Amino acid sequence: MSSYKASLEAAARFLKQHQHFLVVNHVNPDGDATGSLLAMGWLLRQLDKQVTLVNEGKTPAKFMFLPGADDILNASERAEHPTYGTIITCDCADFARVGEVAAWFTQERELLNIDHHPTNDLFGTVNLVRTDAAATAEIIFDLVKHMGLPLGKELATCLYTGLLTDTGGFRYSNTTPYVMEAASELLAHRVEPAAIAERVLESITKAHVSLLQRSLQTLELTDNDKAAYLTVTLTDLIETGANNEDTEGLVNYGRNIEGVEVGVLFKEVADGKVKVSFRSRSEVDVAAIAKSFGGGGHVRAAGCTVSGTIVEVKKAVSQKVSAALRECGNE
Amino acid sequence: MSSYKASLEAAARFLKQHQHFLVVNHVNPDGDATGSLLAMGWLLRQLDKQVTLVNEGKTPAKFMFLPGADDILNASERAEHPTYGTIITCDCADFARVGEVAAWFTQERELLNIDHHPTNDLFGTVNLVRTDAAATAEIIFDLVKHMGLPLGKELATCLYTGLLTDTGGFRYSNTTPYVMEAASELLAHRVEPAAIAERVLESITKAHVSLLQRSLQTLELTDNDKAAYLTVTLTDLIETGANNEDTEGLVNYGRNIEGVEVGVLFKEVADGKVKVSFRSRSEVDVAAIAKSFGGGGHVRAAGCTVSGTIVEVKKAVSQKVSAALRECGNE
């Protein structure tokens, strides 16, 4: 038996052995965290188990259409709460990712850790971790198959949403043949791909549109149009009533312009600081640039927060970007 | 044998019987038209056939990365050309869709018509048409399987691109379990999903970004924020150097705003006319509105061209949109 198969078996045993579960996902949950959490709820109810779903904060509005989303408790709203001895964490690379929900766990807890992050440190009593899975939802799909459980529309919808969001709408390189095979089987259970994509990928807020319009006015192409810079000021954020979610994706507009290799967004935050987001197309290692400013991330998507005015930070960052482009022969 | 299976068999016979093929797709080819055309080229070369690929015009730049795209002839550039007696049309709902390439056909031609449009009028000698296929590429995938041919990386890449684009990046309701099953099998042949998605779905031009910025400044929300109107003037088009492709997708920005049911783009064209594009989310039949102005389309995506100034056309159109929203209880 492969070690992954053994961990599926151990996870199945964990679910059968216990009766009441607290299921938690990570702070600031994304589509996979939310979809996985809800999928575990549907799976456990099929086994006639009692289940409590909780997140440290509020589930983002765009995921509230998911079946069962209304039942997710918001820990930050509850001064008083019971404690639980049987825990399942979904999509959490380490224990700290559950945030303040940790206070809901008893000392002698048993914990099933279901996750796909390469950095997962196996903090569970039982660890169901496959780091080449595109999403935690993919692993829960495996678990459903392993246990021979039926896929209902609700469970399939939650899992599909996890796959869809963690593959960037089936656009990232983690879109494997197996992801598509799983998506195919999930769709066969009356999942509505268009309705889900519209809600989780295509919906934009009025504030986002206003910010987009303002930031596009600041577009600057440099280094023979290989670098694209966009800016969002505190004034923009205040006047458009935008929150952090509303700025998501802005940086891609620069990177997506034909011929551009590096897209950068400068966002003014409080205390004389600027948050810098980087995206690259195929050559420049933006994680290295972000790291040189105390940040980090992936080779194609990274970020850092730098003290200074936008003008100052932009000058420092653009020098590093130009140097990186020169190194790649993109002078 | 089902009639579809019979038509696959007839198509296979057509390919085996002849030696030299002219393969053509429709004017202004999209990703499915281009992917299908190229896929037929790879398929025929596997059978040791001679093949000439042609389009009425130029293949759009964003599809030029597809393997074999350099070999597609541009009919508009050739005053002199041979004529062909064995024709394959890809993704053409009727004969007129081949455009001026019709002049390349002999009178006594034999024609294999491969298409998925519900309006296909079966104009071929042999018709391989399945109207519930998401893409013509899906039908060519069936043909490859039916004939027991191998899927190489090149053929798989062309077919995947057709599936990807005609399902709107697997976001439309035509994203069936079978589409995902085919995508899974294609990906197993070294197709690079991220590179393809980036090129065909995410690339934007500088002119598009400039137009987007200008048109977002014109955003108007009416009918309790259920309708979103965007405008592009001739001046915008001239000053940004934009072509028709650059305006693609602008209308979606209005429709995608949370709570909006109908998005409309007014684009000033020559001769005192305005091109109107409609998108709706889930309730309003925009095809009916477009039809009332002499246009047409689908329930959720339609268009028309109306004489008058932008102000005049907007007034007339917005009255119909308001009425349609009232009918759906969206007053």
XYZ file of C-alpha atoms in Angstrom:
662
model
C 0.000 0.000 0.000
C 1.420 3.398 -0.972
C 1.962 5.843 1.876
C -0.755 8.100 0.442
C -3.205 5.230 0.365
C -2.231 4.454 3.947
C -2.946 8.035 4.961
C -6.346 7.907 3.227
C -7.053 4.780 5.231
C -5.887 6.438 8.463
C -8.085 9.467 7.744
C -11.089 7.231 7.058
C -10.478 5.460 10.381
C -10.258 8.834 12.155
C -13.649 9.820 10.756
C -15.253 6.517 11.723
C -13.772 6.418 15.250
C -15.066 9.781 16.425
C -18.540 11.199 16.699
C -18.354 14.991 16.980
C -15.948 17.030 14.865
C -14.823 20.627 14.806
C -13.750 21.427 11.221
C -11.694 24.571 10.657
C -9.939 26.197 7.689
C -7.344 28.953 7.514
C -7.679 32.662 8.302
C -8.789 34.807 5.344
C -10.204 31.730 3.619
C -10.068 31.399 -0.164
C -12.238 29.199 -2.372
C -10.357 26.003 -1.644
C -10.327 26.610 2.123
C -14.067 27.324 2.119
C -14.973 24.574 -0.349
C -12.906 22.005 1.574
C -14.385 22.990 4.925
C -17.933 22.702 3.602
C -17.146 19.452 1.757
C -15.951 17.890 5.022
C -19.236 18.996 6.584
C -21.241 17.214 3.871
C -19.011 14.151 4.045
C -19.329 13.861 7.836
C -23.094 14.332 7.837
C -23.290 11.447 5.337
C -21.577 9.327 8.008
C -24.176 10.474 10.582
C -21.565 12.429 12.499
C -22.086 15.691 14.354
C -20.091 18.524 12.869
C -19.309 22.135 13.708
C -17.706 24.296 11.006
C -15.746 27.362 12.038
C -13.403 30.030 10.678
C -11.570 32.709 12.613
C -13.468 35.412 10.738
C -16.262 35.930 8.270
C -16.609 33.816 5.142
C -16.112 36.114 2.095
C -19.402 37.159 0.488
C -18.558 35.562 -2.852
C -18.490 32.089 -1.281
C -21.765 32.471 0.620
C -23.687 30.796 -2.250
C -21.950 27.508 -1.426
C -24.309 24.935 0.106
C -23.976 25.046 3.882
C -22.002 28.317 4.007
C -24.558 29.854 6.382
C -23.595 27.258 9.003
C -19.924 28.298 9.214
C -19.359 29.921 12.612
C -17.382 33.151 12.831
C -15.084 32.688 15.832
C -14.279 36.380 16.125
C -17.945 37.052 16.927
C -18.108 34.571 19.822
C -16.650 35.500 23.189
C -17.996 32.233 24.603
C -17.604 28.910 22.872
C -17.356 25.210 23.689
C -14.049 23.400 23.234
C -13.575 20.383 21.023
C -11.335 17.358 21.247
C -11.668 16.101 17.681
C -10.417 18.558 15.104
C -10.086 18.526 11.313
C -8.024 21.285 9.703
C -8.555 21.972 5.990
C -5.991 23.693 3.756
C -3.778 24.763 6.702
C -0.028 24.441 6.078
C 0.745 24.790 9.789
C -1.079 25.021 13.091
C -0.918 28.823 13.272
C -3.109 29.067 10.158
C -6.261 28.265 12.160
C -5.753 31.607 13.928
C -7.786 32.266 17.063
C -9.866 29.141 16.527
C -6.985 27.344 18.324
C -8.656 28.494 21.555
C -11.586 26.197 20.663
C -9.374 23.080 20.881
C -8.889 21.064 24.070
C -5.348 20.297 25.251
C -5.655 16.561 24.547
C -7.110 16.963 21.108
C -6.853 14.557 18.221
C -6.330 16.367 14.930
C -6.686 15.308 11.290
C -4.648 17.609 9.041
C -5.890 17.655 5.418
C -3.763 19.820 3.150
C -1.818 20.127 -0.106
C 0.779 22.835 0.668
C 4.394 21.754 0.079
C 5.339 23.524 3.325
C 2.884 21.514 5.465
C 4.732 20.530 8.651
C 2.541 17.488 9.460
C 1.213 18.941 12.712
C -1.735 16.516 12.955
C -2.296 13.345 14.911
C -3.219 12.022 11.476
C -1.898 13.775 8.375
C -3.638 13.467 5.018
C -1.261 15.565 2.927
C -0.471 15.258 -0.766
C 1.705 18.119 -1.917
C 1.260 17.498 -5.636
C -2.499 17.969 -5.340
C -3.713 21.212 -6.917
C -6.135 21.815 -4.052
C -7.168 20.425 -0.687
C -10.495 19.734 -2.415
C -8.668 17.266 -4.668
C -7.526 15.312 -1.595
C -11.038 15.289 -0.138
C -12.235 14.015 -3.532
C -9.718 11.165 -3.119
C -11.041 10.510 0.387
C -14.644 10.358 -0.848
C -13.599 7.855 -3.521
C -11.469 5.865 -1.080
C -14.370 5.573 1.361
C -16.806 4.684 -1.417
C -19.147 7.531 -0.449
C -21.682 8.977 -2.883
C -21.085 12.401 -4.425
C -24.180 14.544 -4.035
C -24.690 17.874 -5.754
C -23.745 19.809 -2.584
C -20.518 17.942 -1.889
C -19.560 18.025 -5.585
C -20.231 21.790 -5.780
C -17.968 22.498 -2.792
C -15.159 20.331 -4.171
C -15.475 21.789 -7.689
C -15.185 25.301 -6.246
C -11.963 24.323 -4.472
C -10.470 22.875 -7.658
C -11.616 25.844 -9.727
C -10.194 28.537 -7.467
C -6.865 26.911 -6.566
C -6.099 26.296 -10.254
C -6.989 29.911 -11.097
C -9.984 28.740 -13.133
C -8.008 25.799 -14.614
C -5.372 28.249 -15.851
C -2.373 27.490 -13.638
C 0.223 24.835 -14.371
C -1.213 22.710 -11.526
C -4.146 21.917 -13.857
C -3.221 18.255 -14.236
C -5.019 15.489 -16.135
C -6.223 14.234 -12.738
C -7.681 17.657 -11.821
C -9.708 17.564 -15.045
C -10.751 13.959 -14.440
C -11.998 14.911 -10.974
C -13.737 18.001 -12.407
C -15.427 15.781 -14.987
C -16.774 13.432 -12.333
C -17.914 16.332 -10.124
C -19.720 17.994 -13.046
C -21.598 14.761 -13.637
C -23.261 15.361 -10.238
C -25.239 18.394 -11.363
C -22.575 20.955 -10.530
C -23.267 24.205 -12.413
C -19.898 25.328 -13.811
C -21.127 28.635 -15.242
C -22.930 29.762 -12.092
C -19.916 28.907 -9.911
C -17.356 30.533 -12.230
C -19.473 33.666 -12.438
C -19.681 33.962 -8.660
C -16.153 33.102 -7.625
C -14.093 34.226 -10.631
C -16.006 36.888 -12.516
C -17.861 38.936 -9.949
C -16.307 42.323 -9.351
C -17.353 45.057 -6.946
C -18.187 48.638 -7.850
C -15.211 49.692 -5.741
C -12.944 47.356 -7.718
C -14.116 48.896 -11.002
C -13.496 52.417 -9.688
C -10.042 51.438 -8.428
C -9.266 49.732 -11.729
C -10.192 52.855 -13.649
C -8.025 55.041 -11.405
C -5.031 52.710 -11.350
C -5.069 52.220 -15.149
C -4.628 55.984 -15.435
C -1.298 55.527 -13.627
C -0.062 52.776 -15.963
C 3.567 53.261 -16.848
C 5.497 51.006 -19.210
C 9.272 51.047 -18.916
C 12.295 48.969 -19.975
C 11.173 48.726 -23.601
C 7.630 47.917 -22.447
C 8.853 44.871 -20.509
C 7.811 46.321 -17.123
C 4.368 47.705 -16.233
C 3.768 49.790 -13.102
C 0.390 50.593 -11.557
C -0.324 52.663 -8.467
C -3.123 52.892 -5.919
C -3.001 55.686 -3.356
C -4.635 55.864 0.078
C -6.852 58.591 -1.370
C -7.985 56.183 -4.117
C -8.807 53.558 -1.502
C -10.746 56.017 0.669
C -12.622 57.748 -2.160
C -13.706 54.463 -3.772
C -14.536 52.838 -0.435
C -12.350 49.888 -1.417
C -11.173 47.159 0.935
C -8.300 44.711 0.480
C -10.356 42.285 -1.599
C -11.168 45.078 -4.054
C -7.527 45.497 -5.019
C -7.107 41.806 -5.853
C -6.118 41.147 -9.442
C -5.176 44.739 -10.293
C -1.512 43.783 -10.647
C -2.415 41.284 -13.372
C -3.531 44.056 -15.737
C 0.056 45.214 -16.054
C 1.576 41.751 -16.417
C -1.076 40.654 -18.965
C -0.219 43.360 -21.509
C 1.365 41.788 -24.581
C 5.144 41.841 -24.310
C 5.252 42.752 -20.621
C 7.413 40.454 -18.479
C 6.963 42.035 -15.026
C 3.857 43.738 -13.630
C 4.084 45.674 -10.363
C 1.365 47.287 -8.249
C 2.239 49.881 -5.607
C -0.458 50.258 -2.988
C -0.121 52.969 -0.356
C -0.983 51.625 3.099
C -0.945 53.326 6.507
C 2.149 54.540 8.403
C 4.135 55.751 5.392
C 4.404 52.316 3.875
C 3.778 50.907 0.412
C 2.648 47.372 -0.327
C 4.251 46.103 -3.531
C 2.834 43.179 -5.554
C 4.817 41.543 -8.346
C 3.792 39.251 -11.189
C 6.063 37.918 -13.904
C 5.261 36.102 -17.111
C 7.989 33.579 -17.786
C 11.503 34.701 -16.933
C 12.035 37.079 -14.036
C 12.143 35.601 -10.505
C 10.017 38.153 -8.654
C 10.306 36.230 -5.371
C 14.002 37.193 -5.361
C 13.141 40.874 -5.894
C 10.495 40.795 -3.153
C 12.924 39.029 -0.821
C 15.502 41.778 -1.290
C 12.885 44.109 0.245
C 12.054 41.739 3.097
C 9.090 40.084 1.385
C 8.636 36.763 -0.377
C 6.401 34.585 -2.491
C 6.632 32.494 -5.613
C 8.800 32.888 -8.712
C 5.875 34.342 -10.722
C 3.907 36.051 -7.910
C 5.424 37.760 -4.887
C 5.097 40.783 -2.639
C 6.676 42.976 0.015
C 5.902 46.016 2.145
C 8.412 48.859 2.003
C 8.686 52.097 4.038
C 8.645 55.324 2.051
C 6.489 57.329 -0.319
C 5.188 55.736 -3.510
C 7.731 57.743 -5.508
C 10.616 56.555 -3.333
C 9.526 52.921 -3.245
C 8.843 52.895 -6.974
C 12.323 54.218 -7.682
C 13.991 51.540 -5.538
C 11.826 48.722 -6.884
C 12.080 49.719 -10.527
C 15.885 49.686 -10.292
C 15.783 46.058 -9.154
C 13.232 45.169 -11.838
C 15.376 46.754 -14.555
C 18.421 44.850 -13.305
C 16.478 41.574 -13.279
C 15.224 42.190 -16.828
C 18.780 42.920 -17.963
C 19.975 39.667 -16.408
C 17.336 37.783 -18.401
C 18.490 39.481 -21.587
C 15.375 41.646 -21.682
C 17.256 44.924 -21.743
C -24.967 2.297 -34.920
C -25.981 5.767 -33.759
C -26.233 8.392 -36.465
C -23.310 10.268 -34.901
C -21.183 7.145 -34.995
C -22.217 6.673 -38.620
C -21.118 10.210 -39.427
C -17.752 9.616 -37.700
C -17.377 6.534 -39.871
C -18.334 8.488 -43.011
C -15.841 11.203 -42.127
C -13.078 8.622 -41.565
C -13.875 7.121 -44.976
C -13.719 10.585 -46.560
C -10.238 11.128 -45.112
C -9.006 7.714 -46.261
C -10.458 7.968 -49.794
C -8.790 11.224 -50.792
C -5.192 12.269 -50.995
C -4.970 16.071 -51.054
C -7.161 18.252 -48.845
C -7.879 21.931 -48.567
C -8.888 22.652 -44.957
C -10.594 25.963 -44.226
C -12.171 27.614 -41.171
C -14.457 30.606 -40.841
C -13.707 34.288 -41.440
C -12.396 36.137 -38.362
C -11.355 32.848 -36.802
C -11.533 32.331 -33.040
C -9.612 29.801 -30.961
C -11.841 26.871 -31.858
C -11.771 27.670 -35.587
C -7.981 27.983 -35.560
C -7.398 25.026 -33.230
C -9.716 22.798 -35.292
C -8.114 23.793 -38.585
C -4.632 23.047 -37.274
C -5.776 19.816 -35.608
C -7.113 18.566 -38.950
C -3.717 19.389 -40.451
C -1.934 17.253 -37.834
C -4.490 14.471 -38.182
C -4.177 14.338 -41.995
C -0.389 14.408 -41.958
C -0.507 11.381 -39.624
C -2.440 9.625 -42.396
C 0.275 10.610 -44.918
C -2.076 12.937 -46.728
C -1.209 16.223 -48.387
C -2.888 19.162 -46.753
C -3.266 22.882 -47.399
C -4.641 25.055 -44.580
C -6.259 28.368 -45.451
C -8.289 31.193 -43.943
C -9.828 34.151 -45.745
C -7.643 36.537 -43.722
C -4.843 36.618 -41.242
C -4.738 34.315 -38.231
C -5.006 36.479 -35.069
C -1.632 37.071 -33.399
C -2.668 35.406 -30.166
C -3.108 32.052 -31.924
C 0.200 32.178 -33.795
C 1.932 30.167 -31.010
C -0.153 27.123 -32.009
C 1.917 24.406 -33.671
C 1.608 24.736 -37.436
C 0.021 28.209 -37.388
C 2.746 29.582 -39.672
C 1.512 27.257 -42.421
C -2.013 28.687 -42.592
C -2.374 30.532 -45.897
C -3.989 33.964 -45.933
C -6.321 33.922 -48.979
C -6.712 37.706 -49.048
C -3.003 38.013 -49.826
C -3.080 35.696 -52.842
C -4.400 36.960 -56.145
C -3.404 33.630 -57.746
C -4.156 30.299 -56.174
C -4.804 26.689 -57.185
C -8.286 25.220 -56.834
C -9.101 22.157 -54.794
C -11.655 19.383 -55.191
C -11.491 17.925 -51.688
C -12.482 20.371 -48.969
C -12.842 20.174 -45.192
C -14.601 23.047 -43.436
C -14.024 23.475 -39.706
C -16.393 25.336 -37.375
C -18.465 26.802 -40.260
C -22.233 26.859 -39.654
C -22.932 27.489 -43.337
C -21.080 27.682 -46.635
C -20.829 31.478 -46.605
C -18.642 31.343 -43.474
C -15.597 30.298 -45.525
C -15.710 33.750 -47.114
C -13.610 34.370 -50.212
C -11.886 31.013 -49.842
C -14.920 29.638 -51.731
C -13.111 30.770 -54.899
C -10.444 28.133 -54.125
C -12.989 25.295 -54.524
C -13.673 23.496 -57.818
C -17.264 23.175 -59.029
C -17.381 19.408 -58.523
C -15.917 19.445 -55.067
C -16.456 16.950 -52.306
C -16.795 18.637 -48.932
C -16.570 17.343 -45.356
C -18.359 19.731 -42.983
C -17.138 19.442 -39.353
C -19.041 21.703 -36.981
C -20.951 22.060 -33.699
C -23.228 25.058 -34.333
C -26.954 24.348 -33.797
C -27.672 26.380 -36.935
C -25.444 24.238 -39.193
C -27.350 23.627 -42.443
C -25.499 20.423 -43.408
C -24.016 21.882 -46.583
C -21.361 19.171 -46.950
C -21.129 16.062 -49.072
C -20.369 14.466 -45.714
C -21.514 16.182 -42.523
C -19.842 15.517 -39.189
C -21.981 17.732 -37.000
C -22.808 17.318 -33.309
C -24.679 20.343 -31.997
C -24.321 19.473 -28.316
C -20.532 19.558 -28.590
C -18.989 22.560 -26.846
C -16.505 23.042 -29.675
C -15.609 21.725 -33.102
C -12.381 20.593 -31.427
C -14.480 18.233 -29.309
C -15.797 16.569 -32.485
C -12.304 16.247 -33.943
C -11.264 14.670 -30.623
C -14.082 12.145 -31.184
C -12.817 11.533 -34.725
C -9.260 10.920 -33.507
C -10.578 8.407 -30.965
C -12.908 6.791 -33.510
C -10.049 6.318 -35.979
C -7.733 5.029 -33.245
C -5.091 7.630 -34.065
C -2.415 8.686 -31.550
C -2.655 12.058 -29.841
C 0.651 13.867 -30.101
C 1.510 17.039 -28.214
C 0.814 19.221 -31.273
C -2.599 17.749 -32.060
C -3.559 17.756 -28.373
C -2.487 21.404 -27.970
C -4.646 22.497 -30.919
C -7.686 20.582 -29.650
C -7.236 21.812 -26.057
C -7.136 25.404 -27.309
C -10.435 24.883 -29.134
C -12.089 23.434 -26.030
C -10.644 26.150 -23.804
C -11.758 29.072 -25.913
C -15.237 27.873 -26.897
C -16.073 27.172 -23.235
C -14.796 30.611 -22.201
C -11.969 29.005 -20.230
C -14.272 26.241 -18.913
C -16.620 28.896 -17.540
C -19.681 28.567 -19.786
C -22.533 26.163 -19.196
C -21.318 24.056 -22.146
C -18.506 22.849 -19.869
C -19.827 19.292 -19.688
C -18.338 16.251 -17.937
C -17.269 15.054 -21.398
C -15.444 18.330 -22.139
C -13.446 17.868 -18.937
C -12.811 14.213 -19.725
C -11.449 15.190 -23.147
C -9.394 17.999 -21.555
C -7.962 15.479 -19.086
C -6.871 13.140 -21.865
C -5.412 16.006 -23.920
C -3.435 17.327 -20.922
C -1.923 13.869 -20.507
C -0.192 14.469 -23.858
C 2.105 17.214 -22.579
C -0.276 20.081 -23.274
C 0.748 23.145 -21.226
C -2.475 24.555 -19.770
C -0.911 27.640 -18.180
C 1.009 28.731 -21.262
C -2.068 28.313 -23.468
C -4.433 30.079 -21.070
C -2.027 32.965 -20.711
C -1.768 33.414 -24.465
C -5.358 32.972 -25.540
C -7.312 34.146 -22.484
C -5.161 36.536 -20.488
C -3.131 38.486 -23.007
C -4.363 42.027 -23.493
C -3.083 44.736 -25.790
C -1.933 48.188 -24.768
C -4.790 49.581 -26.835
C -7.270 47.395 -24.920
C -5.980 48.714 -21.595
C -6.272 52.307 -22.806
C -9.793 51.704 -24.084
C -10.744 49.970 -20.841
C -9.531 52.919 -18.826
C -11.482 55.366 -20.996
C -14.674 53.336 -21.112
C -14.691 52.699 -17.340
C -14.785 56.480 -16.929
C -18.140 56.398 -18.735
C -19.612 53.680 -16.502
C -23.199 54.461 -15.597
C -25.322 52.324 -13.298
C -29.081 52.733 -13.578
C -32.279 50.888 -12.605
C -31.182 50.416 -8.986
C -27.732 49.343 -10.174
C -29.236 46.483 -12.210
C -28.061 47.942 -15.545
C -24.493 49.026 -16.386
C -23.698 51.162 -19.453
C -20.266 51.703 -20.976
C -19.358 53.810 -23.994
C -16.553 53.864 -26.542
C -16.418 56.745 -29.022
C -14.785 56.879 -32.441
C -12.327 59.355 -30.906
C -11.401 56.754 -28.249
C -10.821 54.163 -30.950
C -8.679 56.493 -33.043
C -6.651 57.952 -30.158
C -5.865 54.539 -28.646
C -5.177 52.967 -32.047
C -7.622 50.198 -31.155
C -9.041 47.664 -33.572
C -12.120 45.475 -33.218
C -10.309 42.800 -31.219
C -9.241 45.413 -28.671
C -12.851 46.148 -27.705
C -13.591 42.482 -26.977
C -14.639 41.789 -23.414
C -15.266 45.416 -22.439
C -19.004 44.787 -22.112
C -18.319 42.124 -19.475
C -16.951 44.702 -17.022
C -20.426 46.171 -16.663
C -22.247 42.846 -16.402
C -19.713 41.421 -13.898
C -20.316 44.098 -11.275
C -22.039 42.566 -8.262
C -25.803 42.990 -8.509
C -25.835 44.034 -12.173
C -28.190 42.017 -14.384
C -27.605 43.669 -17.780
C -24.354 45.134 -19.128
C -24.395 47.189 -22.329
C -21.536 48.611 -24.393
C -22.176 51.358 -26.942
C -19.440 51.590 -29.554
C -19.530 54.394 -32.087
C -18.803 53.098 -35.587
C -18.675 54.898 -38.929
C -21.651 56.457 -40.791
C -23.515 57.741 -37.740
C -24.097 54.290 -36.336
C -23.596 52.717 -32.916
C -22.785 49.074 -32.295
C -24.510 47.842 -29.144
C -23.362 44.749 -27.229
C -25.500 43.201 -24.483
C -24.666 40.740 -21.711
C -27.080 39.527 -19.049
C -26.440 37.542 -15.915
C -29.387 35.249 -15.320
C -32.789 36.707 -16.136
C -33.109 39.223 -18.943
C -33.338 37.891 -22.521
C -30.976 40.296 -24.278
C -31.440 38.516 -27.619
C -35.025 39.818 -27.588
C -33.850 43.375 -26.940
C -31.209 43.158 -29.683
C -33.786 41.691 -32.066
C -36.105 44.654 -31.502
C -33.283 46.789 -32.970
C -32.664 44.464 -35.909
C -29.873 42.466 -34.252
C -29.718 39.065 -32.615
C -27.695 36.610 -30.579
C -28.120 34.453 -27.513
C -30.252 34.950 -24.401
C -27.225 36.070 -22.340
C -25.079 37.658 -25.105
C -26.442 39.617 -28.063
C -25.834 42.656 -30.211
C -27.206 45.080 -32.793
C -26.159 48.105 -34.822
C -28.401 51.166 -34.582
C -28.366 54.467 -36.489
C -28.048 57.625 -34.414
C -25.723 59.330 -31.975
C -24.571 57.535 -28.841
C -26.933 59.697 -26.777
C -29.917 58.841 -28.989
C -29.147 55.138 -29.194
C -28.474 54.928 -25.470
C -31.824 56.531 -24.724
C -33.718 54.094 -26.946
C -31.835 51.040 -25.698
C -32.004 51.937 -22.010
C -35.795 52.256 -22.238
C -36.005 48.664 -23.500
C -33.557 47.452 -20.860
C -35.550 49.155 -18.083
C -38.745 47.571 -19.392
C -37.119 44.132 -19.529
C -35.812 44.523 -15.967
C -39.308 45.533 -14.798
C -40.780 42.447 -16.475
C -38.337 40.252 -14.554
C -39.325 41.939 -11.304
C -36.035 43.809 -11.108
C -37.609 47.233 -10.946
